[in-house]
Short mmCIF file of C-alpha atoms and ligand atoms in Angstrom, two decimals:
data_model
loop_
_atom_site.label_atom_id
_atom_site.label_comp_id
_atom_site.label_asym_id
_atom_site.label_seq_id
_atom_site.Cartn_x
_atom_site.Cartn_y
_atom_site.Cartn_z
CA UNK H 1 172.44 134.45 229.82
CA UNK H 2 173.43 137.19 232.32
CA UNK H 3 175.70 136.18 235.55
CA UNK H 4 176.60 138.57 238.16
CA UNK H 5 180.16 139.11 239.13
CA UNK H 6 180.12 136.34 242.00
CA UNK H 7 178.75 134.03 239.76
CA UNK H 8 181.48 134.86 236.65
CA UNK H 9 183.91 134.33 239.67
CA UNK H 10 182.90 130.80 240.60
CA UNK H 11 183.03 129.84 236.57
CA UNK H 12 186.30 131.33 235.79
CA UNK H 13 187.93 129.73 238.58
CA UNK H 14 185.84 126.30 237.68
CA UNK H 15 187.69 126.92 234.59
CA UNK H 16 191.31 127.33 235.70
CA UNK H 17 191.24 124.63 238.58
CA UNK H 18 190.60 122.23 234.62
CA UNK H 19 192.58 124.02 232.14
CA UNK H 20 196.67 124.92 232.01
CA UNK H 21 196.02 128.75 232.15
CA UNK H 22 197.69 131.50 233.76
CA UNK H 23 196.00 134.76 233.95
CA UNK H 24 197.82 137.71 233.96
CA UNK H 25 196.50 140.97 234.61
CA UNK H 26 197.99 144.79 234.74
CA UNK H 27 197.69 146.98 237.64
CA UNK H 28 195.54 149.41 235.90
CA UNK H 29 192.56 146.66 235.04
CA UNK H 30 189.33 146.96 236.66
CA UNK H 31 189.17 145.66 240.82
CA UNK H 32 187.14 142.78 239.83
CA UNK H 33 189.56 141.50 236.88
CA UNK H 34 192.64 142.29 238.88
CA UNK H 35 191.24 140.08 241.79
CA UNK H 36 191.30 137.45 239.51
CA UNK H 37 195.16 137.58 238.01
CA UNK H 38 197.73 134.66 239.24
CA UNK H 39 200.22 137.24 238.41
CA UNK H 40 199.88 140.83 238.50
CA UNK H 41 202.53 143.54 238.44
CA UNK H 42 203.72 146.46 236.45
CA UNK H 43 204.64 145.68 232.44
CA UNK H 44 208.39 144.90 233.44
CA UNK H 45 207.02 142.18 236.33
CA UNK H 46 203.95 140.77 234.09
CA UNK H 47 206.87 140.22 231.45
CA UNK H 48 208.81 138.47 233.40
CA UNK H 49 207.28 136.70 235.76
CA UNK H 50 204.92 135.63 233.07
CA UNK H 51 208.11 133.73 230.73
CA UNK H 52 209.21 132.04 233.92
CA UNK H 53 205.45 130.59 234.00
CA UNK H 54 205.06 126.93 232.70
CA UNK H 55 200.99 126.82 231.85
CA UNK H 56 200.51 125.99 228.13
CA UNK H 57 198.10 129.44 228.03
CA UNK H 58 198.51 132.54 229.35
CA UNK H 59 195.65 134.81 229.23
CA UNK H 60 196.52 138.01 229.19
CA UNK H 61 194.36 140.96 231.12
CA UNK H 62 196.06 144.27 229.43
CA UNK H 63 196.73 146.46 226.34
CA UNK H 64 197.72 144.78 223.36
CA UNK H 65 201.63 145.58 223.25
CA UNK H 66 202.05 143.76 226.75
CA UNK H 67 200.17 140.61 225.56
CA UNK H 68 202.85 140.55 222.49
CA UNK H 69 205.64 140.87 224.72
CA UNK H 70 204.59 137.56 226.74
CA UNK H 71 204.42 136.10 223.07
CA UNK H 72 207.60 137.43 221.62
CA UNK H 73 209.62 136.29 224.75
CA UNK H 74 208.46 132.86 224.96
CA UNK H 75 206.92 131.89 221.69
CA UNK H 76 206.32 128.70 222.59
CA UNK H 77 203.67 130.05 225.10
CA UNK H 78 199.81 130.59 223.76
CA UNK H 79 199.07 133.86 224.78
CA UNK H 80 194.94 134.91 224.58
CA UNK H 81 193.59 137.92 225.33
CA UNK H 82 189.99 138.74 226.59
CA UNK H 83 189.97 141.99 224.79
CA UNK H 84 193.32 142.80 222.43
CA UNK H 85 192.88 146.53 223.67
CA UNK H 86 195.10 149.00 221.95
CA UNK H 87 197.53 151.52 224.07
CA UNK H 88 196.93 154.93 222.48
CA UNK H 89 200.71 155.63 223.24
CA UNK H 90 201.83 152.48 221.55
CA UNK H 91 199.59 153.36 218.72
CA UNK H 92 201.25 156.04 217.95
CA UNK H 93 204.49 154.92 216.27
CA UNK H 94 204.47 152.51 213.63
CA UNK H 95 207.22 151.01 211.72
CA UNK H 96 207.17 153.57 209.16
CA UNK H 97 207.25 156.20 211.53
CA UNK H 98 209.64 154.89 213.06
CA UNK H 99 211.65 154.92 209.50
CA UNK H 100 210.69 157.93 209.03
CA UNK H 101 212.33 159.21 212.49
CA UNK H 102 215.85 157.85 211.91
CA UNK H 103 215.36 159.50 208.30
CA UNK H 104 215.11 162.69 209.94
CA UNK H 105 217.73 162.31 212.21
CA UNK H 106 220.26 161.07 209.40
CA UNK H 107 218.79 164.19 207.63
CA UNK H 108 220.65 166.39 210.46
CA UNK H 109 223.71 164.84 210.03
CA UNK H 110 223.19 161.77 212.27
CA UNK H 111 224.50 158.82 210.68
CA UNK H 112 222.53 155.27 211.90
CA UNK H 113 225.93 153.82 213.47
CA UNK H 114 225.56 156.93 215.83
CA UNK H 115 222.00 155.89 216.88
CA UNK H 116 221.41 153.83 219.65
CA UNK H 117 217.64 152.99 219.86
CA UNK H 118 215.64 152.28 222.80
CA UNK H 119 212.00 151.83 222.64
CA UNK H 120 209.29 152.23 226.05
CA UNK H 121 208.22 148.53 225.83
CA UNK H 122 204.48 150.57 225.29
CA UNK H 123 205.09 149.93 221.46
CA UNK H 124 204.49 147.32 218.83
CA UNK H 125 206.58 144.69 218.29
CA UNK H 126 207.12 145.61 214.92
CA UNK H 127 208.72 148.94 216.38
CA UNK H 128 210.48 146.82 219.10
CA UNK H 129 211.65 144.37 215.83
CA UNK H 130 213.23 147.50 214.08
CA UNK H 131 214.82 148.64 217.24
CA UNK H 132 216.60 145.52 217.84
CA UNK H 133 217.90 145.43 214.59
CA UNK H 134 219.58 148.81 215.24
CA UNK H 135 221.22 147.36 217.94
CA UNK H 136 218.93 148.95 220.65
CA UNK H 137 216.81 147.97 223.27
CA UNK H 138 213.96 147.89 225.34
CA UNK H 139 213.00 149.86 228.54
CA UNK H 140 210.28 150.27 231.23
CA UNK H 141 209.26 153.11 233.55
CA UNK H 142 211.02 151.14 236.38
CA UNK H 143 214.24 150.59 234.57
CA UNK H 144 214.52 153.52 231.89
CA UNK H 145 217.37 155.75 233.63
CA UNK H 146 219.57 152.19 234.34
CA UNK H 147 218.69 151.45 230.63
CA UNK H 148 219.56 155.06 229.44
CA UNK H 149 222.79 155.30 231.91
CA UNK H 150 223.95 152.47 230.18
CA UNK H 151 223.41 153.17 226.57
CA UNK H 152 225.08 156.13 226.98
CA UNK H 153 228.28 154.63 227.53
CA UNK H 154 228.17 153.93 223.42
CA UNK H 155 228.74 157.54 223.21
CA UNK H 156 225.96 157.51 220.33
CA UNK H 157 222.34 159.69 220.17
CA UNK H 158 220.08 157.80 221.74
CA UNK H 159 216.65 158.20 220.06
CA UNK H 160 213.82 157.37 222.34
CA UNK H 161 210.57 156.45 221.29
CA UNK H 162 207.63 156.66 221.38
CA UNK H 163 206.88 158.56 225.19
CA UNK H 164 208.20 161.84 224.65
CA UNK H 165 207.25 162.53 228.54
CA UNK H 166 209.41 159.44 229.59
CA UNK H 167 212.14 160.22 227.72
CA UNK H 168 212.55 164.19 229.10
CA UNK H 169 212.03 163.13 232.36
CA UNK H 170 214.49 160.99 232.77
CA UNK H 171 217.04 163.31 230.61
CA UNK H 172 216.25 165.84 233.13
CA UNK H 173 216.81 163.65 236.38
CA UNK H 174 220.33 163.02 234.77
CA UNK H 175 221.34 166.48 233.57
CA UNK H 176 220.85 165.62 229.96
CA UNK H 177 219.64 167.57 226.92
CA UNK H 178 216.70 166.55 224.95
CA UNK H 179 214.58 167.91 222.32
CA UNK H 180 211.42 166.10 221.12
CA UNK H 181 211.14 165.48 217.23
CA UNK H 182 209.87 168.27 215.17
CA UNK H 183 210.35 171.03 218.05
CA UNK H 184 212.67 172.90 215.80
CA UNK H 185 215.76 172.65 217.76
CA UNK H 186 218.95 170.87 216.99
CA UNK H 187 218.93 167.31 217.33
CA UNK H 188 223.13 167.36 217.16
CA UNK H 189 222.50 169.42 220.82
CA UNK H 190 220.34 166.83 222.38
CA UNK H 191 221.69 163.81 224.00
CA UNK H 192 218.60 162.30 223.90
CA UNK H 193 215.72 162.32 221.04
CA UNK H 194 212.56 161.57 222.04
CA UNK H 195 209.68 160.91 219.53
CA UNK H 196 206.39 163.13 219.95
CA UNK H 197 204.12 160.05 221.21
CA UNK H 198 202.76 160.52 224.69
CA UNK H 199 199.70 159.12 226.99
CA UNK H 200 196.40 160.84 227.09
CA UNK H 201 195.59 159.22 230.37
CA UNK H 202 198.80 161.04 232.17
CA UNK H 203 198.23 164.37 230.41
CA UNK H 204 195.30 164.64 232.45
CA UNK H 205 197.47 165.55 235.24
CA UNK H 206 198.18 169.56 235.39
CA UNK H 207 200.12 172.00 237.27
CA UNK H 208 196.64 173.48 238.31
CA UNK H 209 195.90 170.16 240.42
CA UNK H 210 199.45 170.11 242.40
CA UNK H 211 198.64 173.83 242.85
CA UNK H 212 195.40 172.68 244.27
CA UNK H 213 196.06 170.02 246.15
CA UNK H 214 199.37 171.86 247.74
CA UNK H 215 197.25 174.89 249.13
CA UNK H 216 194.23 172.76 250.53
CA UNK H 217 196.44 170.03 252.28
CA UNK H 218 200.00 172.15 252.89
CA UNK H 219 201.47 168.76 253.86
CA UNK H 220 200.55 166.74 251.00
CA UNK H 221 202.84 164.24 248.55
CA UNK H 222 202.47 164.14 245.31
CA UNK H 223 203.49 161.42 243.61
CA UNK H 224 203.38 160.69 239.61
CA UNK H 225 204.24 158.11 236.90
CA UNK H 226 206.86 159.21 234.45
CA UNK H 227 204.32 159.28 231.32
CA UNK H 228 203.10 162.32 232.81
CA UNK H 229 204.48 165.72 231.40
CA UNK H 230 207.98 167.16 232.97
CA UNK H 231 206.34 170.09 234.24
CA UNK H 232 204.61 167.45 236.60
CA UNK H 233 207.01 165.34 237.46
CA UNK H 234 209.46 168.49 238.39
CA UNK H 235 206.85 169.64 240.76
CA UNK H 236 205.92 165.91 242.54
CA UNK H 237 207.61 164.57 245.45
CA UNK H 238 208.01 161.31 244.02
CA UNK H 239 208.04 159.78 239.98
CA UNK H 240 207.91 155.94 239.83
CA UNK H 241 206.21 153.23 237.52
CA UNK H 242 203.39 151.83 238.69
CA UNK H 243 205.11 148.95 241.22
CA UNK H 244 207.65 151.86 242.43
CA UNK H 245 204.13 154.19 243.39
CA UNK H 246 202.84 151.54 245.45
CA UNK H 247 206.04 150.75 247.24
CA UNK H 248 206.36 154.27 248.25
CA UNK H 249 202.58 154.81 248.80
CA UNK H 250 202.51 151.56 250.79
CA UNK H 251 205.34 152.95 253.21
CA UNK H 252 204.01 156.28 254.52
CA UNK H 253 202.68 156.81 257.52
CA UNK H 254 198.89 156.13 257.37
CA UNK H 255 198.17 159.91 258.42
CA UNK H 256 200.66 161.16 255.14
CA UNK H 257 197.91 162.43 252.70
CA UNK H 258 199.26 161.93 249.01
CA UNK H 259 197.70 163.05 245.73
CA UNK H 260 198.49 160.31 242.84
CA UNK H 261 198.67 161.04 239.57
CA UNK H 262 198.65 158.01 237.21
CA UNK H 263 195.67 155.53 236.36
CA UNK H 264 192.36 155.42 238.17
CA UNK H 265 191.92 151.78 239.54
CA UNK H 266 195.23 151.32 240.51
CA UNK H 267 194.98 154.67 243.18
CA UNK H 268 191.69 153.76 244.06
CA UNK H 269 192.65 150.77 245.45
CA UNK H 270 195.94 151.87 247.19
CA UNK H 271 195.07 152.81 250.77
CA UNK H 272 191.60 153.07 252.72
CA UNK H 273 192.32 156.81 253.47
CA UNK H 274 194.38 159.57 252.79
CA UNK H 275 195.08 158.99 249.15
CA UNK H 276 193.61 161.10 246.43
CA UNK H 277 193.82 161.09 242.88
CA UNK H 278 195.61 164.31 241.48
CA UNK H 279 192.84 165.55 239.29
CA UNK H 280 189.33 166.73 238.93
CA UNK H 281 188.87 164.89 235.40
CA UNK H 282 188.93 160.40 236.37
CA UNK H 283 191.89 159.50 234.72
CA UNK H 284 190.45 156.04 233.52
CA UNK H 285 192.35 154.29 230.85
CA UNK H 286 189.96 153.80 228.36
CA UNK H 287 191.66 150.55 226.79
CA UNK H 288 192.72 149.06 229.97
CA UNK H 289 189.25 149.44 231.08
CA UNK H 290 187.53 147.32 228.39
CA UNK H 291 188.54 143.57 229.80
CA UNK H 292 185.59 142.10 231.83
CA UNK H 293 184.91 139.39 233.89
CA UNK H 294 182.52 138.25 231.53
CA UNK H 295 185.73 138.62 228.61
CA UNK H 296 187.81 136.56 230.88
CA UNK H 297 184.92 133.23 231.27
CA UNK H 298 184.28 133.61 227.42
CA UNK H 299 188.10 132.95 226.30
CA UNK H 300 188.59 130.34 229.26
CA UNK H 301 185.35 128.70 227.87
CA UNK H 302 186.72 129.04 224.14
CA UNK H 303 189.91 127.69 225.33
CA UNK H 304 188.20 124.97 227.06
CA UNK H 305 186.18 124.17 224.17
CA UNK H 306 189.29 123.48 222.37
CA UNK H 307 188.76 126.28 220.09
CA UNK H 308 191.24 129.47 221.29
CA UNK H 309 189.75 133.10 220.55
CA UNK H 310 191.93 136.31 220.43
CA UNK H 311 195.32 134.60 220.55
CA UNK H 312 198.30 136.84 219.68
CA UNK H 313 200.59 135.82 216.64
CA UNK H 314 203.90 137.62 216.00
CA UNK H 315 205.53 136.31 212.70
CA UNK H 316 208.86 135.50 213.12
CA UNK H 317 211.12 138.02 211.93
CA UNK H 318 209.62 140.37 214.35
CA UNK H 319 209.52 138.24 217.09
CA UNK H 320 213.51 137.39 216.53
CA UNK H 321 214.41 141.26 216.36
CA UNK H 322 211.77 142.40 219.52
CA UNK H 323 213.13 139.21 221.92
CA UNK H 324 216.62 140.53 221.01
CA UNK H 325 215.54 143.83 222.23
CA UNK H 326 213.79 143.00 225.02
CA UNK H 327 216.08 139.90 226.14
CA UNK H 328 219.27 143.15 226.09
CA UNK H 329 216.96 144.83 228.68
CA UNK H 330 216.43 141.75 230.78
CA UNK H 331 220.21 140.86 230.86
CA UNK H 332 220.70 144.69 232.19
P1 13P S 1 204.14 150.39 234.16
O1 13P S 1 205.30 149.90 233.36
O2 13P S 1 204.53 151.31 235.25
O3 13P S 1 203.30 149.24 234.60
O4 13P S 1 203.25 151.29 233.21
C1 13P S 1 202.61 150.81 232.11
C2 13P S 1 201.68 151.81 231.58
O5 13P S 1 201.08 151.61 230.56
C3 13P S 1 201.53 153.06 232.29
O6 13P S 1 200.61 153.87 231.65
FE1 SF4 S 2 198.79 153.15 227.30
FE2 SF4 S 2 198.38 155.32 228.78
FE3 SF4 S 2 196.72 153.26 228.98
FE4 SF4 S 2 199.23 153.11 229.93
S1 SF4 S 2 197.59 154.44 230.66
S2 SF4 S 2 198.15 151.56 228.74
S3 SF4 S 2 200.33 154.33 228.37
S4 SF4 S 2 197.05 154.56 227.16
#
């Protein structure tokens, strides 16, 4: 049977006024799913705000990696997803790349005990497991240059994986060197490694649109999300995560035009006017895009039928090593 939106509304929220469900959902989900969330945020808020939570589900509207964090931080928690959507970024590193990375760098002359790890928390736990392990940690786009400023105080490499974007731009806001795996130069000359994984949704974002947007509105801001490429970010006006764009966005004078350049559905619902999204090309996020409403009533109904679909499992070794590594961000 087909319901309309309104109607899916009324059911899901039939549903959670009966069961002990949170629903969580990511800036970047669709308007009518994101209406819906008890707790929405960027991946560093949804994490946790979401542990501090005390319903026996959570169900999580997001990309796969940020559903396993929830899990791996309090595994006690049952954590469902409408649609276990994959983060291309994340999905590029796997534990064996991520072997195969340290190999390489020990292969230079860059002995483990002068590694310090820290993984985007847009990875696997597996890869989160194996940096934890190393003694690293975990970052987000809102914390990565307080995570990096601090790991640097080990006076070690620190190898950054898996958004080589993320990684250079911060290394360039604090003066650093970096080279990205496989670019041929000397890792011993870089202070910070970054592996070759990056988003396809921020390299949308080109020099031609801030050219563009510049000339027809002389006035503009631009504003960007750190996944996007350096040669963006050292042209915008502003680089923030997703919580730190809307906090800047939301304090402009309403006449201050601003080109955005991260995720479609978060930009277009920032500000009735004067807000644009900086590029020709929608920059949808494919993954984030596939939870519906419809998603959403089917796991509360499975859930209230007493018979949980899509719930994440992390086995324990992993989930020991990734809560270490995300628990050393939280305490920072
Ligand atoms: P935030 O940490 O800023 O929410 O970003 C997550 C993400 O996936 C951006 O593409
Ligand atoms: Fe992953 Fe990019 Fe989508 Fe963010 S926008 S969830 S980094 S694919």
């Amino acid at each position: 049977m087909q319901f309309t939106n309104e109607e899916l509304k009324t059911k899901i929220q039939e549903l959670k006024d009966k069961l002990s469900v949170t629903v969580v959902a990511h800036f970047y989900q669709r308007d009518e799913v994101f209406e819906i969330g008890d707790i929405t945020g960027d991946s560093l808020e949804l994490a946790t705000r979401t542990r501090d939570d005390d319903a026996e589900f959570v169900l999580f509207c997001g990309v796969g990696f940020m559903g396993q964090s929830v899990k791996v931080l309090s595994p006690n928690k049952r954590v469902v997803m409408p649609k276990i959507a994959c983060c291309a970024m994340a999905s590029m590193i796997d534990g064996m790349q991520y072997d195969n990375t340290v190999k390489a760098m020990n292969k230079a002359g860059i002995s483990n005990e002068n590694i310090l790890p820290i993984t985007y928390i847009n990875s696997d736990a597996e890869v989160k497991a194996k940096v934890g392990e190393m003694g690293g940690l975990v970052c987000t786009s809102s914390n990565a240059k307080k995570i990096i400023t601090t790991a640097l105080k080990e006076g070690k490499k620190i190898l950054f994986v898996p958004d080589r974007c993320l990684g250079q731009n911060i290394a360039n806001e604090m003066g650093l060197k970096s080279c990205v795996v496989g670019d041929g130069s000397d890792m011993n000359e870089a202070d910070i490694i970054c592996y070759d994984g990056f988003c396809s949704v921020h390299q949308l974002f080109s020099v031609e649109d801030i050219e563009f947007f510049r000339k027809k509105y002389p006035d503009i801001l631009i504003a960007v999300h750190p996944e996007c490429d350096p040669a963006i970010c050292d042209k915008a006006d502003f680089v923030g995560s997703t919580s730190q764009l809307i906090k800047y966005i939301k304090e402009l004078d309403s006449e201050q035009k601003v080109a955005v350049g991260t995720e479609f559905n978060m930009v277009n619902r920032l500000r009735p006017k004067n807000t644009y999204v900086l590029s020709s090309t929608k920059p949808e996020c494919p993954t984030m895009n596939e939870t519906t409403l419809k998603d959403v009533y089917e796991t509360l109904k499975a859930i209230d039928e007493g018979q949980p679909i899509n719930e994440i499992q992390v086995d324990e070794n992993t989930q020991k090593w990734a809560k270490i590594a995300l628990e050393r961000m939280m305490a920072l």
